[in-house]
Amino acid sequence: MRDAITSGAFYPDSKQKLLALMDDLFHASKGFVSPKKGAFAAYLPHAGYAYSGALAAATLSCLEVSEAQVAIIIGTAHTGEGAPYSVYPKGSWCTPFGETFVAEGMADYLIRNSKYFQGDTKAHDREHSVEVQVPLLQYLNPRVQILPIVVRSTSPIAYEQMGEEIAQTVIASGRKCILLASGDMTHYEPVEQAETKDRMAIEAILKMDVKLLNDVVDENHVTMCGVAPASIVIAAARALGVRSCRLVGYATSADYGGDKNSVVGYAGLVFTNHRIHPLAELAEKAVWAYVLRGERIHDIPPHPDMKKQNAVFVSIKRGGNLRGCIGTILPQYQMVGEEIISNAIAAATQDPRFPPVKPDELPQLDFSVDVLTTPTLVQSLVELDPKVFGVIVESGHRRGLLLPDLEGVDTVEQQLSIARQKGGIGLQDAVKIYRFSVERYK
């Protein structure tokens, strides 16, 4: 049995206090983006719960932890003790919540079939990076087993090979696994400097590019301790067919009362098979770039739907509630891609119903894109169906538009009334009514 070494420091040393804290942390995580469909791997922080616990909980909330049989936890080797790529081979880990057992069969398979990993306990004796994740897992799934691994820095090629070895172990086990990379971001630098460096590293992780991540870290002197775990998890995820990564959130110790002149950065990211459509992804990228850096992106992916010329509406939601929606009735650009970029930025910053989107909101936003057909004049209300067609109500220079298939809009009368209100058109004003259909991409 490996006894806890950080209880009473990184997290409470009594079961009652730890349970109360977990209730608070996971309650606070509600409202974060939760792409659970196909999500099986994550990068999450490992500082004391007072600083990074909320983000770690939010990140784990994006995974199907309750259904997992094994959690493979790859931590950073801070102490320099023991084997450089160490697998805890057998036994159990103890926290105030009780014992969690090592997945000994998987540990044995990985050790026997690896060029790098060795069975070793010394590297784990005084290391906190794996342990800090265990109570969080126990809270969500008391039955889960763990495969603890700690690693030192090496080359991107070695990380790729280690990731492939772990992926093969997952496949051979036939068990439902989740994979966690435990690591923090920039250490002990001014908050603005840390945020700038961490943003570059996060963008490399989002691209799931091991070499790019290591190049960014080396060239910009990013003092993140999670490079090795992140690199291995990226490689393992790719070997298992995962191609998408989403940011759950970013914070620094200054957000929790720490010194702004010397912060540690924390990031939560989730690797998932659930991809959003390229049109919605372009809207998301446009908003992130504009809100974070004031930049308007220009690179449009080579996707056939991007090249059409159509009017577009971009909708932004947060926690299922509308956060912004802006669009065009007729196309303003030659390509849908350009239309999306323009309307996405406008939806985030110019919708008069909402304040501009703030950087800390970005991970919680969901995007959808409606591509409109050319509107046609309606001769009779029987031609309308609020679930199938959107409407444009026109009176002189005033126009009101309502998209189709909106929650709570079930009748033609409701649809026309709302469209009139949006256009400032009275109930007695004579109008022309147009209908259009949309292709909705999420």
C-alpha positions as CSV (number, residue, x, y, z in Angstrom):
1,M,0.0,0.0,0.0
2,R,1.3,3.4,-0.9
3,D,0.2,5.9,1.7
4,A,-0.8,9.5,0.8
5,I,2.0,12.0,1.1
6,T,0.1,15.2,0.3
7,S,-3.1,14.8,2.3
8,G,-3.2,17.7,4.8
9,A,-1.3,19.9,2.3
10,F,-2.6,19.6,-1.2
11,Y,-6.0,18.4,0.0
12,P,-7.7,17.7,3.4
13,D,-6.5,14.8,5.5
14,S,-9.9,13.8,6.8
15,K,-12.6,12.0,4.8
16,Q,-15.4,14.3,5.9
17,K,-13.5,17.5,5.0
18,L,-12.3,16.0,1.7
19,L,-15.9,14.9,0.8
20,A,-17.2,18.4,1.5
21,L,-14.5,20.0,-0.6
22,M,-15.2,17.6,-3.5
23,D,-18.9,18.5,-3.4
24,D,-17.9,22.1,-3.7
25,L,-15.4,21.5,-6.5
26,F,-17.6,19.4,-8.7
27,H,-20.6,21.6,-8.1
28,A,-18.6,24.6,-9.3
29,S,-17.6,22.6,-12.4
30,K,-21.2,22.6,-13.7
31,G,-21.6,25.0,-16.7
32,F,-18.2,24.1,-18.2
33,V,-18.1,22.5,-21.7
34,S,-18.7,18.8,-21.2
35,P,-17.9,16.9,-24.4
36,K,-18.4,13.5,-22.8
37,K,-19.3,11.7,-26.1
38,G,-16.2,9.8,-27.0
39,A,-14.0,11.7,-24.5
40,F,-11.5,9.4,-22.9
41,A,-8.3,11.4,-22.2
42,A,-7.4,14.7,-20.6
43,Y,-4.6,17.0,-19.5
44,L,-5.3,18.5,-16.1
45,P,-3.4,20.3,-13.3
46,H,-2.0,18.8,-10.2
47,A,-1.5,21.7,-7.7
48,G,-3.2,22.0,-4.3
49,Y,-6.9,21.8,-4.6
50,A,-7.2,25.4,-3.4
51,Y,-5.5,26.6,-6.6
52,S,-6.2,24.0,-9.3
53,G,-8.9,21.8,-7.9
54,A,-11.8,23.5,-9.5
55,L,-10.2,23.2,-13.0
56,A,-9.2,19.6,-12.4
57,A,-12.8,18.8,-11.4
58,A,-14.2,20.6,-14.4
59,T,-11.8,18.7,-16.7
60,L,-12.7,15.3,-15.2
61,S,-16.4,16.2,-15.5
62,C,-15.9,16.1,-19.2
63,L,-14.9,12.4,-19.1
64,E,-17.1,9.3,-18.5
65,V,-15.2,8.6,-15.2
66,S,-18.1,6.7,-13.7
67,E,-18.0,4.1,-16.4
68,A,-14.2,3.7,-16.5
69,Q,-12.6,0.5,-15.2
70,V,-9.1,1.8,-15.2
71,A,-7.6,5.3,-15.1
72,I,-4.1,5.5,-16.5
73,I,-2.4,8.5,-14.8
74,I,0.8,9.8,-16.3
75,G,2.5,12.3,-13.9
76,T,5.6,14.4,-14.0
77,A,8.7,13.1,-12.2
78,H,9.6,16.1,-10.0
79,T,11.9,14.3,-7.6
80,G,14.4,12.6,-10.0
81,E,14.3,9.4,-8.0
82,G,13.7,5.9,-9.3
83,A,13.4,4.8,-12.9
84,P,13.0,7.5,-15.5
85,Y,9.8,6.0,-16.9
86,S,8.2,4.3,-14.0
87,V,5.1,2.1,-13.7
88,Y,3.8,1.4,-10.2
89,P,3.4,-2.4,-10.7
90,K,1.0,-3.7,-8.0
91,G,-0.8,-3.1,-4.7
92,S,-2.9,-0.1,-3.8
93,W,-2.9,3.6,-3.2
94,C,-4.4,5.0,0.0
95,T,-6.1,8.4,0.5
96,P,-8.6,9.6,3.1
97,F,-11.3,8.0,0.9
98,G,-9.7,4.6,1.3
99,E,-7.8,2.2,-1.0
100,T,-7.7,2.3,-4.8
101,F,-6.1,-0.8,-6.4
102,V,-3.5,-0.8,-9.2
103,A,-4.5,-2.5,-12.4
104,E,-1.8,-5.1,-12.1
105,G,-2.5,-7.0,-15.3
106,M,-2.2,-3.9,-17.4
107,A,0.9,-2.8,-15.5
108,D,2.5,-6.1,-16.1
109,Y,1.6,-6.1,-19.8
110,L,3.0,-2.6,-20.3
111,I,6.3,-3.3,-18.5
112,R,6.9,-6.6,-20.4
113,N,6.1,-5.1,-23.8
114,S,7.8,-1.6,-23.5
115,K,11.1,-0.3,-24.7
116,Y,10.9,2.4,-22.0
117,F,8.7,1.7,-19.0
118,Q,10.0,-0.2,-16.0
119,G,8.2,-1.5,-12.9
120,D,9.4,0.7,-10.0
121,T,7.9,2.2,-6.8
122,K,10.8,4.5,-5.8
123,A,9.9,7.1,-8.4
124,H,6.4,7.3,-6.8
125,D,7.3,7.4,-3.1
126,R,7.6,11.2,-2.8
127,E,5.9,12.3,-6.1
128,H,2.6,14.2,-5.9
129,S,1.6,14.5,-9.5
130,V,-0.2,11.2,-9.7
131,E,-1.5,11.1,-6.2
132,V,-3.3,14.5,-6.4
133,Q,-5.7,13.0,-9.1
134,V,-6.6,9.9,-7.1
135,P,-9.1,11.4,-4.6
136,L,-10.9,13.2,-7.5
137,L,-11.2,9.8,-9.3
138,Q,-12.3,8.1,-6.1
139,Y,-15.1,10.7,-5.6
140,L,-16.4,10.1,-9.1
141,N,-15.9,6.3,-9.2
142,P,-14.9,4.4,-6.0
143,R,-14.5,1.2,-8.0
144,V,-12.0,2.5,-10.6
145,Q,-8.5,1.0,-10.7
146,I,-5.4,3.0,-11.5
147,L,-2.2,2.6,-13.6
148,P,0.2,5.1,-12.1
149,I,3.1,6.2,-14.3
150,V,5.7,9.0,-13.8
151,V,8.0,10.2,-16.5
152,R,11.0,12.4,-17.0
153,S,11.7,14.6,-20.0
154,T,13.0,13.0,-23.2
155,S,12.6,13.4,-27.0
156,P,9.4,13.8,-29.0
157,I,10.2,10.5,-30.8
158,A,10.4,8.7,-27.4
159,Y,7.1,10.3,-26.3
160,E,5.5,9.0,-29.5
161,Q,6.7,5.5,-28.9
162,M,5.6,5.5,-25.2
163,G,2.2,6.7,-26.3
164,E,1.9,3.9,-28.8
165,E,2.9,1.4,-26.1
166,I,0.2,2.7,-23.8
167,A,-2.4,2.6,-26.6
168,Q,-1.5,-1.0,-27.3
169,T,-1.8,-1.8,-23.6
170,V,-5.3,-0.3,-23.6
171,I,-6.3,-2.3,-26.7
172,A,-4.9,-5.6,-25.3
173,S,-6.7,-5.2,-22.0
174,G,-10.1,-4.9,-23.5
175,R,-11.1,-2.7,-20.5
176,K,-12.8,0.7,-20.6
177,C,-10.0,3.1,-19.8
178,I,-9.5,6.8,-19.3
179,L,-6.1,8.4,-19.8
180,L,-4.9,11.4,-17.7
181,A,-1.8,13.6,-18.2
182,S,-1.1,15.4,-14.9
183,G,0.9,18.6,-15.3
184,D,0.9,22.3,-14.6
185,M,1.8,25.1,-17.0
186,T,4.3,28.0,-16.6
187,H,5.9,28.3,-13.1
188,Y,6.7,31.5,-11.1
189,E,6.6,34.2,-13.8
190,P,4.5,37.4,-14.0
191,V,0.9,36.7,-14.9
192,E,0.9,38.4,-18.3
193,Q,4.1,36.6,-19.3
194,A,2.8,33.2,-18.1
195,E,-0.5,33.6,-20.0
196,T,1.3,34.5,-23.2
197,K,3.6,31.5,-23.0
198,D,0.9,29.1,-21.9
199,R,-1.4,30.2,-24.7
200,M,1.2,29.1,-27.2
201,A,1.7,25.7,-25.5
202,I,-2.1,25.2,-25.3
203,E,-2.5,25.9,-29.0
204,A,0.1,23.2,-29.7
205,I,-1.8,20.7,-27.5
206,L,-5.1,21.6,-29.2
207,K,-3.4,20.7,-32.5
208,M,-2.3,17.3,-31.0
209,D,1.2,17.8,-32.3
210,V,3.9,16.4,-30.1
211,K,6.8,17.9,-32.0
212,L,5.2,21.3,-32.2
213,L,4.5,21.3,-28.4
214,N,8.1,20.5,-27.5
215,D,9.4,23.0,-30.0
216,V,7.1,25.7,-28.6
217,V,8.2,24.9,-25.0
218,D,11.9,24.8,-25.9
219,E,12.0,27.9,-28.1
220,N,9.9,30.1,-25.8
221,H,11.3,28.7,-22.5
222,V,7.8,27.6,-21.3
223,T,8.4,26.3,-17.8
224,M,5.5,23.9,-17.8
225,C,6.1,20.6,-15.9
226,G,3.5,18.7,-18.0
227,V,5.3,18.5,-21.3
228,A,6.2,14.8,-21.0
229,P,2.8,13.6,-19.8
230,A,1.0,15.8,-22.3
231,S,3.2,14.5,-25.2
232,I,2.6,10.9,-24.2
233,V,-1.2,11.3,-23.9
234,I,-1.4,13.1,-27.3
235,A,0.6,10.2,-28.9
236,A,-1.6,7.6,-27.2
237,A,-4.8,9.4,-28.2
238,R,-3.7,9.6,-31.8
239,A,-2.7,6.0,-31.8
240,L,-6.3,5.2,-30.6
241,G,-7.8,7.2,-33.4
242,V,-8.6,10.4,-31.5
243,R,-8.2,13.6,-33.6
244,S,-9.9,16.3,-31.6
245,C,-8.9,18.3,-28.5
246,R,-11.0,20.9,-26.6
247,L,-9.9,23.4,-24.0
248,V,-12.0,23.2,-20.8
249,G,-10.4,26.1,-19.1
250,Y,-7.2,28.0,-18.1
251,A,-6.4,29.8,-14.9
252,T,-3.4,30.9,-12.9
253,S,-2.6,30.9,-9.1
254,A,-3.4,34.7,-9.2
255,D,-7.0,33.8,-9.9
256,Y,-7.1,32.2,-6.5
257,G,-5.3,34.8,-4.5
258,G,-1.7,34.2,-5.5
259,D,0.9,36.8,-6.3
260,K,0.5,38.2,-9.8
261,N,4.2,38.7,-10.1
262,S,4.9,35.0,-9.6
263,V,2.2,32.7,-10.8
264,V,1.7,29.0,-11.8
265,G,-0.5,28.4,-14.8
266,Y,-3.2,25.6,-15.0
267,A,-4.9,24.2,-18.1
268,G,-7.6,21.6,-18.6
269,L,-8.0,20.0,-22.0
270,V,-10.0,17.0,-23.2
271,F,-9.2,14.6,-26.1
272,T,-12.4,13.3,-27.7
273,N,-13.7,11.5,-30.8
274,H,-16.6,14.0,-30.9
275,R,-15.7,16.6,-33.5
276,I,-17.7,19.7,-34.3
277,H,-18.3,20.4,-38.0
278,P,-15.6,22.4,-39.7
279,L,-18.0,25.3,-40.2
280,A,-18.7,25.5,-36.5
281,E,-15.1,25.0,-35.7
282,L,-14.1,28.0,-37.9
283,A,-16.6,30.1,-36.0
284,E,-15.1,29.0,-32.8
285,K,-11.5,29.7,-33.9
286,A,-12.5,33.2,-35.2
287,V,-14.0,34.1,-31.9
288,W,-11.1,32.8,-29.8
289,A,-8.6,34.7,-31.9
290,Y,-10.5,37.9,-31.8
291,V,-11.4,37.8,-28.1
292,L,-8.0,36.7,-26.9
293,R,-5.7,38.6,-29.3
294,G,-7.9,41.1,-31.2
295,E,-7.0,39.3,-34.4
296,R,-9.2,38.5,-37.4
297,I,-8.2,35.1,-38.8
298,H,-7.9,34.7,-42.6
299,D,-7.0,31.1,-43.1
300,I,-10.1,29.2,-44.3
301,P,-9.8,25.4,-44.3
302,P,-10.0,23.6,-47.7
303,H,-13.5,22.2,-47.1
304,P,-16.0,22.2,-50.0
305,D,-18.8,23.8,-47.8
306,M,-16.5,26.8,-47.2
307,K,-16.4,27.8,-50.9
308,K,-20.1,28.3,-51.5
309,Q,-21.7,31.7,-51.5
310,N,-24.6,31.8,-49.0
311,A,-25.9,34.0,-46.2
312,V,-24.9,32.7,-42.8
313,F,-26.0,33.0,-39.1
314,V,-23.6,32.2,-36.3
315,S,-25.2,31.3,-32.9
316,I,-23.3,31.1,-29.7
317,K,-24.6,29.4,-26.6
318,R,-23.4,29.1,-23.0
319,G,-24.8,26.4,-20.9
320,G,-27.6,25.9,-23.4
321,N,-28.6,29.5,-23.3
322,L,-28.2,32.0,-26.1
323,R,-25.1,34.1,-25.8
324,G,-25.1,35.8,-29.2
325,C,-26.5,35.5,-32.7
326,I,-25.6,37.6,-35.7
327,G,-26.1,36.8,-39.4
328,T,-26.8,38.1,-42.9
329,I,-30.0,37.7,-44.9
330,L,-28.0,37.9,-48.2
331,P,-24.4,36.9,-48.6
332,Q,-21.8,39.7,-48.1
333,Y,-18.7,37.8,-49.2
334,Q,-17.7,35.5,-52.0
335,M,-17.3,32.4,-49.7
336,V,-19.2,31.0,-46.7
337,G,-15.9,30.8,-44.8
338,E,-15.5,34.6,-44.9
339,E,-19.1,35.0,-44.0
340,I,-18.7,32.8,-40.9
341,I,-15.6,34.6,-39.7
342,S,-17.3,38.0,-39.9
343,N,-20.6,36.9,-38.3
344,A,-18.9,34.9,-35.6
345,I,-16.9,37.9,-34.4
346,A,-20.1,40.1,-34.6
347,A,-22.1,37.5,-32.6
348,A,-19.5,37.5,-29.9
349,T,-19.0,41.3,-29.7
350,Q,-21.9,43.2,-31.3
351,D,-25.1,41.5,-30.5
352,P,-27.0,44.3,-28.7
353,R,-28.8,41.9,-26.4
354,F,-25.5,40.8,-24.7
355,P,-22.2,42.2,-23.5
356,P,-19.1,41.3,-25.5
357,V,-17.7,37.8,-24.8
358,K,-14.9,37.8,-22.2
359,P,-11.8,35.6,-22.4
360,D,-12.8,33.5,-19.4
361,E,-16.1,32.6,-21.0
362,L,-14.5,31.0,-24.2
363,P,-14.2,27.4,-22.9
364,Q,-17.9,27.4,-22.0
365,L,-19.2,28.4,-25.4
366,D,-20.8,26.2,-28.0
367,F,-21.1,27.3,-31.7
368,S,-23.5,26.5,-34.5
369,V,-23.6,27.8,-38.0
370,D,-26.8,28.1,-40.1
371,V,-26.2,28.4,-43.9
372,L,-29.3,29.9,-45.5
373,T,-30.9,29.2,-48.9
374,T,-32.0,32.2,-51.0
375,P,-35.3,33.5,-49.5
376,T,-38.5,33.1,-51.6
377,L,-41.7,35.1,-51.4
378,V,-44.6,33.4,-49.6
379,Q,-48.0,33.6,-51.1
380,S,-49.9,31.8,-48.3
381,L,-49.2,31.0,-44.7
382,V,-49.8,27.3,-45.4
383,E,-46.4,27.4,-47.0
384,L,-44.8,28.1,-43.6
385,D,-43.6,25.6,-41.0
386,P,-41.6,27.0,-38.1
387,K,-39.7,23.6,-37.7
388,V,-38.6,23.5,-41.3
389,F,-38.5,27.1,-42.6
390,G,-37.1,30.3,-41.3
391,V,-39.0,33.6,-42.1
392,I,-38.2,37.1,-43.1
393,V,-40.9,39.7,-42.5
394,E,-40.4,42.9,-44.5
395,S,-42.3,46.2,-44.3
396,G,-40.6,49.0,-46.3
397,H,-37.0,49.2,-45.1
398,R,-37.7,47.2,-41.9
399,R,-36.9,43.5,-41.7
400,G,-37.2,40.9,-39.1
401,L,-35.7,37.4,-39.4
402,L,-36.2,34.3,-37.4
403,L,-34.4,31.1,-37.9
404,P,-36.3,27.8,-38.0
405,D,-36.5,25.0,-35.4
406,L,-36.1,27.2,-32.4
407,E,-37.0,26.0,-28.9
408,G,-40.4,27.4,-27.8
409,V,-41.4,28.5,-31.3
410,D,-44.1,25.9,-32.3
411,T,-46.6,27.8,-34.5
412,V,-46.5,30.0,-37.5
413,E,-48.2,32.8,-35.6
414,Q,-45.5,32.7,-32.9
415,Q,-42.8,32.8,-35.6
416,L,-44.3,35.7,-37.4
417,S,-44.9,37.7,-34.2
418,I,-41.4,37.3,-33.0
419,A,-40.0,38.2,-36.5
420,R,-42.2,41.4,-36.5
421,Q,-40.9,42.4,-33.1
422,K,-37.3,41.9,-34.2
423,G,-37.8,44.1,-37.2
424,G,-39.8,46.8,-35.3
425,I,-42.8,46.0,-37.4
426,G,-46.3,46.6,-35.9
427,L,-49.0,43.9,-36.0
428,Q,-51.1,46.1,-38.3
429,D,-48.4,47.0,-40.8
430,A,-48.6,45.4,-44.2
431,V,-45.8,43.0,-44.8
432,K,-44.1,40.7,-47.3
433,I,-43.2,37.3,-46.0
434,Y,-40.3,35.3,-47.3
435,R,-39.2,31.8,-46.2
436,F,-35.9,30.1,-46.3
437,S,-34.4,26.8,-45.2
438,V,-31.0,26.2,-43.5
439,E,-28.3,23.7,-43.1
440,R,-27.3,23.7,-39.4
441,Y,-23.8,22.7,-38.5
442,K,-22.6,22.1,-34.9
